mmCIF file of C-alpha atoms in Angstrom:
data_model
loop_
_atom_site.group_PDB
_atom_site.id
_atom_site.type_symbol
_atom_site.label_atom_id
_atom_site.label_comp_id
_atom_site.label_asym_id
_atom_site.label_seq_id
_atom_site.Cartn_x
_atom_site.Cartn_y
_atom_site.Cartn_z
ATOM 1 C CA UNK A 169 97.266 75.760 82.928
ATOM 2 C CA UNK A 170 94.093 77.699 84.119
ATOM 3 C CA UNK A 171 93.571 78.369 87.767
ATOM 4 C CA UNK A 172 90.794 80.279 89.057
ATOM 5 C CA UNK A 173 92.203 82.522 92.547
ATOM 6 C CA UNK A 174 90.071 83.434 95.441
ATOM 7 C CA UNK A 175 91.310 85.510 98.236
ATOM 8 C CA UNK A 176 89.258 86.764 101.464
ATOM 9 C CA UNK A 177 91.639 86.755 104.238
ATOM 10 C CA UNK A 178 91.166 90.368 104.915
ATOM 11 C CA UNK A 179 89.361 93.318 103.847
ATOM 12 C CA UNK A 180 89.259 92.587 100.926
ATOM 13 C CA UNK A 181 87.264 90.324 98.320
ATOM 14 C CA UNK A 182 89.112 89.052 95.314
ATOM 15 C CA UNK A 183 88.785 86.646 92.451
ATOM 16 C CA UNK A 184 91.078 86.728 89.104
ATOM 17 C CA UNK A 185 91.437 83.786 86.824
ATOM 18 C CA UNK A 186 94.806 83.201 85.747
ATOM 19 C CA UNK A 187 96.039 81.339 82.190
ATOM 20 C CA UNK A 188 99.667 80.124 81.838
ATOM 21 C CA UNK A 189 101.350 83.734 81.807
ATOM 22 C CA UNK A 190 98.255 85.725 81.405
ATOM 23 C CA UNK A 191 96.136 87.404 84.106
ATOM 24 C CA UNK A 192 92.821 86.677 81.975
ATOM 25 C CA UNK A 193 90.538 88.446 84.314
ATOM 26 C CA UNK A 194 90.991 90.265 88.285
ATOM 27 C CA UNK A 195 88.053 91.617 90.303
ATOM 28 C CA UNK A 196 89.362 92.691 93.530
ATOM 29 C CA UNK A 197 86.750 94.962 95.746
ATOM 30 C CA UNK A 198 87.222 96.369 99.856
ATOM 31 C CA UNK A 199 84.033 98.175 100.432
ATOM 32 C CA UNK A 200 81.519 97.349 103.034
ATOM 33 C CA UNK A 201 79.362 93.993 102.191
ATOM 34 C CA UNK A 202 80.867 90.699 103.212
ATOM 35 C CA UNK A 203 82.701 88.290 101.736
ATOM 36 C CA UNK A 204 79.814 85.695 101.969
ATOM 37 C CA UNK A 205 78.322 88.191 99.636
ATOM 38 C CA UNK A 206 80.768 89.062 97.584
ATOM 39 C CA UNK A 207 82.718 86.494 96.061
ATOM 40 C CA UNK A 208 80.601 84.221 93.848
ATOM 41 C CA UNK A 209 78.584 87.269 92.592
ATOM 42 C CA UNK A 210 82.195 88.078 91.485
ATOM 43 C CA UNK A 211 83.104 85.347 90.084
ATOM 44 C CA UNK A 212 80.011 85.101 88.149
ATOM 45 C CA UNK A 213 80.583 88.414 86.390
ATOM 46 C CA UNK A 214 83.910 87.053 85.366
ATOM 47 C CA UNK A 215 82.410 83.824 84.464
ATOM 48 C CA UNK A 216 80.080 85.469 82.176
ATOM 49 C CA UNK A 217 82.668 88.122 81.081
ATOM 50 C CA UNK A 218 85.515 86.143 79.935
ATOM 51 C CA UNK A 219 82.586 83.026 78.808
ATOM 52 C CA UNK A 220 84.997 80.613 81.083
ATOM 53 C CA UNK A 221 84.027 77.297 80.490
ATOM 54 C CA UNK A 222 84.601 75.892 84.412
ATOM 55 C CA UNK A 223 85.342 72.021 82.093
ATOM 56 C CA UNK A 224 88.628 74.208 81.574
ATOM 57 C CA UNK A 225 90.231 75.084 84.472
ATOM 58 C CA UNK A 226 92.556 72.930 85.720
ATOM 59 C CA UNK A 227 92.343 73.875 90.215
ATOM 60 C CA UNK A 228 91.229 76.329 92.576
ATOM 61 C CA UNK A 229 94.006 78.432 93.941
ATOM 62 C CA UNK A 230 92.944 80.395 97.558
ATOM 63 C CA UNK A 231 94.388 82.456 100.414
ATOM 64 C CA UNK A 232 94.861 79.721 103.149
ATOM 65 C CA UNK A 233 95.816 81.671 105.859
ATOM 66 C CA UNK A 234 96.443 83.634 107.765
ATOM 67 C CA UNK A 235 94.160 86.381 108.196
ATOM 68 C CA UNK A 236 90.100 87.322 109.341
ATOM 69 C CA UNK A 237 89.043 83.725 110.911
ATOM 70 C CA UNK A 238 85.630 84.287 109.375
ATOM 71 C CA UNK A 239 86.997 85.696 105.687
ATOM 72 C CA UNK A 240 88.649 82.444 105.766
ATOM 73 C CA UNK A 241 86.638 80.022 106.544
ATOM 74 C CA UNK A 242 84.308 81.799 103.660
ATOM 75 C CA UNK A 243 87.518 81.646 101.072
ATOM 76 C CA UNK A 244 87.883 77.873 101.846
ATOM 77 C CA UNK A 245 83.953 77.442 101.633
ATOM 78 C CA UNK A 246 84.089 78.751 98.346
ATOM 79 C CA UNK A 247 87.301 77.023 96.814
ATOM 80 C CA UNK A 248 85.894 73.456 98.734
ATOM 81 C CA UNK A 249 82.402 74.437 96.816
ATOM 82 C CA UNK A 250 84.030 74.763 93.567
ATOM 83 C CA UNK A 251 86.275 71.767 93.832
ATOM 84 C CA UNK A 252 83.647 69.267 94.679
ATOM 85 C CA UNK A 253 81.528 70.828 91.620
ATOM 86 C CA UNK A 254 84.007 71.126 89.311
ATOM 87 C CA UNK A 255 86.064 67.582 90.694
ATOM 88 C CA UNK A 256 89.272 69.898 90.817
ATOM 89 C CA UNK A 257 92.364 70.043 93.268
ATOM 90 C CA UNK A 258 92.944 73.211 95.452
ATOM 91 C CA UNK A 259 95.961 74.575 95.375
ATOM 92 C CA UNK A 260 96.349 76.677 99.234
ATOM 93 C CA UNK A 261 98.742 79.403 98.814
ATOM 94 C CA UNK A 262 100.193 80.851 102.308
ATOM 95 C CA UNK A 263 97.674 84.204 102.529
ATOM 96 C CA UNK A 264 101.547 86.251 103.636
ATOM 97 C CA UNK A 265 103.553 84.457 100.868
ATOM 98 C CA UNK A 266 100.627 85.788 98.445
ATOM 99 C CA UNK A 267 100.849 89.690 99.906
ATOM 100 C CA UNK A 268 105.153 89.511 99.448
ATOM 101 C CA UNK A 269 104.451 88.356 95.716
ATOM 102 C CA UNK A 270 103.310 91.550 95.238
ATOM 103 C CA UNK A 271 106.301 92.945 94.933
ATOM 104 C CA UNK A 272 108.019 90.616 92.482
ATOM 105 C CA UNK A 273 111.544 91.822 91.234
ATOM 106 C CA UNK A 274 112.426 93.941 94.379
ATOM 107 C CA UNK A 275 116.108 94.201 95.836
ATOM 108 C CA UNK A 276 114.444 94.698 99.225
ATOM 109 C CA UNK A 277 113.613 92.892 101.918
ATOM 110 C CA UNK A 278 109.641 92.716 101.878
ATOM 111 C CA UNK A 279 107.585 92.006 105.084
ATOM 112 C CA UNK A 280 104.104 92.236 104.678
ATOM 113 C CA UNK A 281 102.011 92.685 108.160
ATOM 114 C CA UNK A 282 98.596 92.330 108.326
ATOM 115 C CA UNK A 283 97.050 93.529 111.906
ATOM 116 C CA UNK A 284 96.283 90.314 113.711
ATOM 117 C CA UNK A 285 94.873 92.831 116.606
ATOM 118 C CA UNK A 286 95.765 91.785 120.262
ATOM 119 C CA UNK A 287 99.139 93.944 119.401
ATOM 120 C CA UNK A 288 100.511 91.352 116.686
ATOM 121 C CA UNK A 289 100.794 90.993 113.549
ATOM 122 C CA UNK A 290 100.645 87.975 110.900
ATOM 123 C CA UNK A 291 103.757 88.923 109.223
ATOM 124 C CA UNK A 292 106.811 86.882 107.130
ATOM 125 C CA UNK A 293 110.159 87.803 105.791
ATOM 126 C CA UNK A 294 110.969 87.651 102.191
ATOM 127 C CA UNK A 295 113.594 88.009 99.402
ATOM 128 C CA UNK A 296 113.622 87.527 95.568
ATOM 129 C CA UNK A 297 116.049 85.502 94.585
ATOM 130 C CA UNK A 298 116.931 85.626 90.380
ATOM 131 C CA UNK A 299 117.113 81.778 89.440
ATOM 132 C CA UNK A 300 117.984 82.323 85.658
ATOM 133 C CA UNK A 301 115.866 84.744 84.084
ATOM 134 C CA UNK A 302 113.080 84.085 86.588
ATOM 135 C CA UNK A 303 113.393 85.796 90.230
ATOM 136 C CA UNK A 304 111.844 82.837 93.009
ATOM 137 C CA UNK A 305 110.370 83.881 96.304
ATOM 138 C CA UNK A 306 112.547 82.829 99.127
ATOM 139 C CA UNK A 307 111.046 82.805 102.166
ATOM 140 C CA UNK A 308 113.670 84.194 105.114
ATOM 141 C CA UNK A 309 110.908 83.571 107.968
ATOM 142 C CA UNK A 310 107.916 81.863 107.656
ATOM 143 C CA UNK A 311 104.274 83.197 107.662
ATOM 144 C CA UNK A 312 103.724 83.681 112.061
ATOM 145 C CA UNK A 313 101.632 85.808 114.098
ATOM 146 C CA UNK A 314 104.003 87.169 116.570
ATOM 147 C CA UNK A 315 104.482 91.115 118.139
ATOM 148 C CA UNK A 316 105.583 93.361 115.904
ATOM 149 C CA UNK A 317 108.414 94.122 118.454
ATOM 150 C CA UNK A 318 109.595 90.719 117.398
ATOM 151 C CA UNK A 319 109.662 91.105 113.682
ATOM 152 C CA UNK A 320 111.499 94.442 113.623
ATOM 153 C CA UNK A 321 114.042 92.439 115.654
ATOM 154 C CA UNK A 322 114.212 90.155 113.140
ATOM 155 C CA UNK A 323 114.086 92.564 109.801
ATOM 156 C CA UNK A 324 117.568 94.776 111.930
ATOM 157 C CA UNK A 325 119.644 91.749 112.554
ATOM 158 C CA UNK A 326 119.224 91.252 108.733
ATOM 159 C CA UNK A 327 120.546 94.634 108.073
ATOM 160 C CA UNK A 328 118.955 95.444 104.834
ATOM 161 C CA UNK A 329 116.115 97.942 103.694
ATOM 162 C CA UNK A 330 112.828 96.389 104.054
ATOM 163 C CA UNK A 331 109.629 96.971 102.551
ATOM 164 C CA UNK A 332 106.589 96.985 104.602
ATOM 165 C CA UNK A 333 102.697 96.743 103.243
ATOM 166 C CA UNK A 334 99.385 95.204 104.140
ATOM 167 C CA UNK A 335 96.644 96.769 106.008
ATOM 168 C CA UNK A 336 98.841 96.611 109.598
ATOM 169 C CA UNK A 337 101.292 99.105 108.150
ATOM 170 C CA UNK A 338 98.832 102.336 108.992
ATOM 171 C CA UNK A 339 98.373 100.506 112.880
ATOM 172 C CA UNK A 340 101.847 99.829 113.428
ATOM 173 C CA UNK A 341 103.186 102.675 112.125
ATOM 174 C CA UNK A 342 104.427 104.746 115.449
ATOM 175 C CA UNK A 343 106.386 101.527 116.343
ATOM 176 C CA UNK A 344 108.232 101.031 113.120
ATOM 177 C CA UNK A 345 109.822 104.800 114.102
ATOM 178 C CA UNK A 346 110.993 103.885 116.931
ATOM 179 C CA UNK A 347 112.085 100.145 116.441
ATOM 180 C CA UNK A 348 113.537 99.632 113.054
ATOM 181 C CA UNK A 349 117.006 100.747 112.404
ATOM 182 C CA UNK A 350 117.361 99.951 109.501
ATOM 183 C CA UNK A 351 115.643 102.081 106.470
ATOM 184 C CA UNK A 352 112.445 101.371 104.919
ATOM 185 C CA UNK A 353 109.977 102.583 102.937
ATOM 186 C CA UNK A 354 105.935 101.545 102.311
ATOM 187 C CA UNK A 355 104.066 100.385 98.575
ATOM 188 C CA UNK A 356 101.631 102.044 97.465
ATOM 189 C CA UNK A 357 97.888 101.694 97.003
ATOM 190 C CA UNK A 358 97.627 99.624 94.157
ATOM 191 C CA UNK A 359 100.665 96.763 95.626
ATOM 192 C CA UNK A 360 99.756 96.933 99.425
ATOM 193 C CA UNK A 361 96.840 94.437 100.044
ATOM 194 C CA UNK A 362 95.520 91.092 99.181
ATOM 195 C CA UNK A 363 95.054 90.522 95.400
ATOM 196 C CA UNK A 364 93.664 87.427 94.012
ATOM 197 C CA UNK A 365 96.380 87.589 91.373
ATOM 198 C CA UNK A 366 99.213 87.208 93.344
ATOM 199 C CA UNK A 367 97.735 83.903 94.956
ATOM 200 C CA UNK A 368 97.151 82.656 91.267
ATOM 201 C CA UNK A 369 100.700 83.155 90.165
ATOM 202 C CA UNK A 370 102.544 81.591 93.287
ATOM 203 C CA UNK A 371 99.740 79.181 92.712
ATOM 204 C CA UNK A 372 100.587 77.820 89.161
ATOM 205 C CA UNK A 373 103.584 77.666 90.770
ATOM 206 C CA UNK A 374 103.073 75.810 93.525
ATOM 207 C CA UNK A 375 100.117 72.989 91.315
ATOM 208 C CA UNK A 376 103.410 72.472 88.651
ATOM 209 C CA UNK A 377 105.308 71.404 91.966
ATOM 210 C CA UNK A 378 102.485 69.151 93.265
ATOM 211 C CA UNK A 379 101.552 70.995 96.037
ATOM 212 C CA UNK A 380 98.038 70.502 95.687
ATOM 213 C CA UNK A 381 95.005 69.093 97.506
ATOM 214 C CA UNK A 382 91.443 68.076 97.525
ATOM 215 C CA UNK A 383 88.490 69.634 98.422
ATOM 216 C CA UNK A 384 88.269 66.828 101.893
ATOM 217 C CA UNK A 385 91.493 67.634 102.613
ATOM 218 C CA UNK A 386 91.605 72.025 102.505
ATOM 219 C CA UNK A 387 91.272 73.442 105.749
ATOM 220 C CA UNK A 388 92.256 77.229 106.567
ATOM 221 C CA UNK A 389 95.825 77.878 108.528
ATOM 222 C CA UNK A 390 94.521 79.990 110.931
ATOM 223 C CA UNK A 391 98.263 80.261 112.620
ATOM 224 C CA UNK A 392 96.828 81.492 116.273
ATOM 225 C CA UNK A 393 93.960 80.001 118.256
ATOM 226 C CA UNK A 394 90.168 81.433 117.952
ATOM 227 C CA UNK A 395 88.749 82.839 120.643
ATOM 228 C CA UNK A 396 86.548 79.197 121.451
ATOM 229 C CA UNK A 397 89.556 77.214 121.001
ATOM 230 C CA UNK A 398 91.765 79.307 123.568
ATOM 231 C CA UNK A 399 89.320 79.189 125.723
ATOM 232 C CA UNK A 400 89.314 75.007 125.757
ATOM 233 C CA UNK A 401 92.953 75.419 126.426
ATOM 234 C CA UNK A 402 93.531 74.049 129.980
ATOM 235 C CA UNK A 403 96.633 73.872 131.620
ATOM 236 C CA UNK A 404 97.107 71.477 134.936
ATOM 237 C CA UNK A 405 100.047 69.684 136.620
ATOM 238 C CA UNK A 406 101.981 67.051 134.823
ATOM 239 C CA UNK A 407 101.103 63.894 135.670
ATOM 240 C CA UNK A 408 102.815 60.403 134.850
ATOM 241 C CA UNK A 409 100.366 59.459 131.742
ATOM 242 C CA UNK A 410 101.925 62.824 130.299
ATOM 243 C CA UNK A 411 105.435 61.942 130.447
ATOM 244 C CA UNK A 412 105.824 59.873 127.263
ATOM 245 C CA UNK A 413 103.875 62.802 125.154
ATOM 246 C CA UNK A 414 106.271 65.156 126.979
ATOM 247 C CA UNK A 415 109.205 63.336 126.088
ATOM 248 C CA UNK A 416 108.139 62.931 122.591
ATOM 249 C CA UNK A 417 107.907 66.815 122.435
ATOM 250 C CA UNK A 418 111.561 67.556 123.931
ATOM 251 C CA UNK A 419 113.173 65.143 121.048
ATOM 252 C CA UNK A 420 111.464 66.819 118.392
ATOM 253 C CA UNK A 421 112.386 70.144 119.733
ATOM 254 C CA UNK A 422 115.925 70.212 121.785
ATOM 255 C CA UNK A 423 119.549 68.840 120.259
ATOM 256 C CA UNK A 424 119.627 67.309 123.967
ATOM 257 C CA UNK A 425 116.082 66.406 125.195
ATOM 258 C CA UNK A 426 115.304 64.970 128.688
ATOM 259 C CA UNK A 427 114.640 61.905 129.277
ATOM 260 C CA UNK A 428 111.667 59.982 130.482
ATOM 261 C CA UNK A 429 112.958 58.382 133.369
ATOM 262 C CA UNK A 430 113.980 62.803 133.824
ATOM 263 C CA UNK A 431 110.870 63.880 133.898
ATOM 264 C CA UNK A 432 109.731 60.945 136.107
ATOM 265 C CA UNK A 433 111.818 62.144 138.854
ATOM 266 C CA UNK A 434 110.900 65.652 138.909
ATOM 267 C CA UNK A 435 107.202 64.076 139.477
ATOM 268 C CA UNK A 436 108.990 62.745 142.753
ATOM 269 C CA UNK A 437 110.600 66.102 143.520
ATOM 270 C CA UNK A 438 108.595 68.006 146.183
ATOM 271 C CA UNK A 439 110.393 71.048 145.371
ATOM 272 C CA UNK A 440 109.188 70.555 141.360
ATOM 273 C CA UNK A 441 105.900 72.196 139.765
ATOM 274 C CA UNK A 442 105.685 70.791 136.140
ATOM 275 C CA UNK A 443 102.821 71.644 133.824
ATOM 276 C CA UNK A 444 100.900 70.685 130.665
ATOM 277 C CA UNK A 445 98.665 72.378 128.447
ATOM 278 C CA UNK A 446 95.711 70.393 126.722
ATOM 279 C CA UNK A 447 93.043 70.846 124.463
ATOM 280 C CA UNK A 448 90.508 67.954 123.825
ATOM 281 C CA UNK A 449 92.650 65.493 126.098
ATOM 282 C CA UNK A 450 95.643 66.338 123.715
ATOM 283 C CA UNK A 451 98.783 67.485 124.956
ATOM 284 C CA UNK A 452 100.167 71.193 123.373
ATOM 285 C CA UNK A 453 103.096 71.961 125.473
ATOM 286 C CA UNK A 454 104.520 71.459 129.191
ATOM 287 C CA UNK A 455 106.821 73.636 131.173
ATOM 288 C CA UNK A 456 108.281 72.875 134.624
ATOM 289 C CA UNK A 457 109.928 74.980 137.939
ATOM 290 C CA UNK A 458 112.191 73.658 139.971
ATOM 291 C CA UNK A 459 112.111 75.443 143.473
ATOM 292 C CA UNK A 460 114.809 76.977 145.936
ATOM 293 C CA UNK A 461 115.313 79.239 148.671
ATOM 294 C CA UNK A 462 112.215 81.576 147.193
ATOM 295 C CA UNK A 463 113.401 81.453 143.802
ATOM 296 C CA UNK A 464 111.835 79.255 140.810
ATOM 297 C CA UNK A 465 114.293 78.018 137.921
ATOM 298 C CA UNK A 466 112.136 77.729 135.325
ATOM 299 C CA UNK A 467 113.303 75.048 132.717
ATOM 300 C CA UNK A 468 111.209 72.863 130.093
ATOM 301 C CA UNK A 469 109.220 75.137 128.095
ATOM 302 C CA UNK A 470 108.326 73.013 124.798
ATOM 303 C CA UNK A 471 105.153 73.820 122.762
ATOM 304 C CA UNK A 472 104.280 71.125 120.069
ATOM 305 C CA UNK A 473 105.920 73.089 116.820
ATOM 306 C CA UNK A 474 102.197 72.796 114.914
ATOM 307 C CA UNK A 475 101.071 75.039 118.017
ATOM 308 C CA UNK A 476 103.230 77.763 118.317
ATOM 309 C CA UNK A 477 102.655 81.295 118.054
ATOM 310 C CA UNK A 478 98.959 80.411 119.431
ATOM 311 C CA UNK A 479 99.621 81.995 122.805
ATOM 312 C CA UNK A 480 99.935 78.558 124.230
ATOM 313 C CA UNK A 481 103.929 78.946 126.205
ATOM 314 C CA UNK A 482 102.675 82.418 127.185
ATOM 315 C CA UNK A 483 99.676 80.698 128.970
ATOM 316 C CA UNK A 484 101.864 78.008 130.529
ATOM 317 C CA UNK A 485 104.120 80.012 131.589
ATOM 318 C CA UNK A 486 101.952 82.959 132.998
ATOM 319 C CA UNK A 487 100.045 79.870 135.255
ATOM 320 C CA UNK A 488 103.513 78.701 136.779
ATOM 321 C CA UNK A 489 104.412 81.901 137.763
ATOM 322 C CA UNK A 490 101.187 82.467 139.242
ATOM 323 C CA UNK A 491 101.142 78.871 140.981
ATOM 324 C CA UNK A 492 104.587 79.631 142.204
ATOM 325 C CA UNK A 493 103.511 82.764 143.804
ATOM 326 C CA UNK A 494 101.044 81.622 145.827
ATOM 327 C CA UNK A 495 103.670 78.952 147.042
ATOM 328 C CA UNK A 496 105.936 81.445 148.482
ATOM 329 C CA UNK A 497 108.090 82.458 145.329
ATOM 330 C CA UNK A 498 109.219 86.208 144.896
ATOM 331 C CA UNK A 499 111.625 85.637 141.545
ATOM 332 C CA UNK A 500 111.885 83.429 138.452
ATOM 333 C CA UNK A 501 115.359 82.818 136.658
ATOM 334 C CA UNK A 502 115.653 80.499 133.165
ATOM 335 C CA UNK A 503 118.385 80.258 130.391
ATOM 336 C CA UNK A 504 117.674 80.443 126.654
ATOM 337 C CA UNK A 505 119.473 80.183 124.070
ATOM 338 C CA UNK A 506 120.955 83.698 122.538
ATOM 339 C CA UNK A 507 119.732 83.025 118.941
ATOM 340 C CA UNK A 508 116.375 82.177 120.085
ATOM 341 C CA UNK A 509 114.447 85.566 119.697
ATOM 342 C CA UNK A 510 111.342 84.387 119.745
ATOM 343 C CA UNK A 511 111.650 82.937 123.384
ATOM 344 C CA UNK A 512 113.421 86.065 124.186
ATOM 345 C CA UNK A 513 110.427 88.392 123.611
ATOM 346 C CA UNK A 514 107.841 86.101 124.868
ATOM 347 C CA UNK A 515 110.057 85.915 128.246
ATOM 348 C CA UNK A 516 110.129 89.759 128.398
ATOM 349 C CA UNK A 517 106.919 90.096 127.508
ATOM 350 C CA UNK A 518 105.705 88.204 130.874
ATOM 351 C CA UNK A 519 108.122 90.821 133.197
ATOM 352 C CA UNK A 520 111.813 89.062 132.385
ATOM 353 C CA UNK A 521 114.847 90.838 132.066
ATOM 354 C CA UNK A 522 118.407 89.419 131.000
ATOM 355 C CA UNK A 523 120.845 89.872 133.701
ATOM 356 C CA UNK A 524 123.952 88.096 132.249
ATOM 357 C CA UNK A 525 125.615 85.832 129.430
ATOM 358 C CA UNK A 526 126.994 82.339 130.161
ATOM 359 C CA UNK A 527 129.449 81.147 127.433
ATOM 360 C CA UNK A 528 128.783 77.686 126.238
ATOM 361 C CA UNK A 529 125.699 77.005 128.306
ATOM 362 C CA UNK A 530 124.698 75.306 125.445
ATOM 363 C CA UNK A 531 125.764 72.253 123.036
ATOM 364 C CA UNK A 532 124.416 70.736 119.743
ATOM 365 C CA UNK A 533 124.833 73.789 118.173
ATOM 366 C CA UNK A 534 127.723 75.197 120.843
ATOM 367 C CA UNK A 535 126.113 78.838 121.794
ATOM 368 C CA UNK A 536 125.943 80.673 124.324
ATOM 369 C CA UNK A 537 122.907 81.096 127.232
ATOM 370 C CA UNK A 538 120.601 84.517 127.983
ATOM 371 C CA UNK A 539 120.153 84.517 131.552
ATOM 372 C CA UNK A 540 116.492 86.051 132.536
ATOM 373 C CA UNK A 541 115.469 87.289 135.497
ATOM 374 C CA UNK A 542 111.964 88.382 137.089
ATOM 375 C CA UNK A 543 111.922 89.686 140.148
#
């Protein structure tokens, strides 16, 4: 099998050209000029140095995301260029999966971060896992773009020495000292970014499993919202043309979803506020306050799982509270489920603060329920 491996999700501009088990060629470059005119000027010198006949290669492997929005979309112009040319399959490789395959072999955990600015990072958590006389990548969290507050919660509960690299390391380097507790250490120059090599391996990997596509269907996985797509993110009061979408959302996301004929009646409630957020007439996500006393119970919050860690709940939520001030609310409780860090720092992140446990809040797994308050 010959693949030919394109990565520009960050800083760097890479192209290799992998055969079977051999790494036939690698030109990997992070020095000023852009991608746009970098990467087929590289590829041609390997073209020309290794006299690759393009009637030989067998798909196009790339970086699919995460990473630059812009060093993306010129990764998947190029790998979409050569496909249609060449009548080859891409093969998209996760751009995070790529940076932990890096460090093939280790005993460590290995999280790559790459600095997805707006304090977060794009970031995953990995293990190698020896399968015979092979070690697989097993992937412990998926690729997300979350704060790196969140991760390091994550990499401590796991309790084992992690490996950090990628180009967020040097900008989150203050808060690894005083948030992880558990030890690790940092790669060095030659293993800690992008390399075009990496995607080609996990990507013969991944064509000999079929996970392959075409050059119509490739499209970046950008993992958070652009700047012009957050913007066309709206969010408004729920009405009853929303309810079946909403309900649709709940079952795919909660062991004991409302019901429609639930949410129906909360429409009813004067002392309800429920909310959707939309983009293009499609429903994301909804959230809802119920209202007592001058104090909101916030309950509902359910983001469409292709949507999350986009920013969207934080959105939602940040409009009800601000909605429910100007209708006479000073605090805002909600429950959530104790497992469920994710929730947990995007709750504390908008001013909450757990003030209790209740046992057994919660069934379908049985587990207990974070009580948050902000006052």
């Amino acid at each position: 099998m010959k693949l030919i491996a394109v990565d520009s999700s960050g800083l760097v501009a890479s192209v290799a050209v992998i055969e079977d088990d051999i790494l036939v060629a690698e030109y990997t470059i992070q020095y000023k000029k852009t991608h746009s005119q970098t990467l087929l000027p590289m590829l041609d010198e390997i073209r020309n140095m290794i006299e690759l006949d393009f009637n030989e290669v067998d798909g196009i492997a790339v970086a699919a995301g995460p990473g630059s929005f812009t060093g993306l979309r010129i990764g998947s112009a190029t790998a979409k260029g050569l496909a249609f040319a060449m009548g080859k399959p891409i093969v998209p490789v996760p751009t995070v999966d790529g940076l932990a395959y890096n460090l093939y072999g280790t005993d460590k955990i290995v999280c790559p971060i790459m600095d997805a600015r707006r304090s977060q990072v794009y970031t995953g958590i990995y293990e190698f896992v020896l399968e015979g006389d092979i070690y697989s990548l097993h992937i412990i969290r998926e690729q997300c773009a979350v704060a790196f507050a969140e991760i390091a919660d994550s990499l401590n509960e796991l309790g084992r020495e992690v490996i950090f690299l990628g180009d967020g390391v040097p900008v989150f380097r203050e808060e690894m000292k005083s948030l992880m507790k558990v030890p690790y250490t940092f790669v060095p120059a030659h293993m800690n970014r992008q390399r075009a090599a990496s995607i080609g391996v996990l990507g013969s990997i991944y064509f000999a499993q079929g996970r392959i596509q075409s050059g119509e269907e490739h499209s970046p996985e950008y993992l958070r919202l652009s700047q012009a797509e957050r913007e066309r993110v709206r969010i408004r009061p729920m009405e009853r043309a929303d309810v079946e979408r909403i309900s649709q959302l709940e079952e795919e996301t909660f062991s004991m979803p409302w019901s429609s004929d639930s949410f129906l009646e909360m429409l009813e409630n004067t002392n309800a506020r429920y909310y959707v957020a939309e983009r293009d007439g499609h429903v994301l996500g909804a959230c809802g306050v119920l209202m007592a006393a001058g104090e909101g119970n916030i309950s509902n919050v359910v983001v469409d799982e292709k949507e999350r860690n986009r920013g969207i709940g934080f959105k939602l939520l940040q409009y009800l509270i601000e909605d429910g001030l100007k209708n006479g609310l000073t605090a805002f409780t909600l429950e959530v489920r104790v497992s469920n860090a994710a929730a947990i720092h995007l709750y504390k992140k908008l001013g909450f603060f757990s003030e209790g446990i209740r046992p057994n809040f919660y069934e379908k797994p049985n587990e207990d329920a974070m009580i948050m308050w902000k006052r």
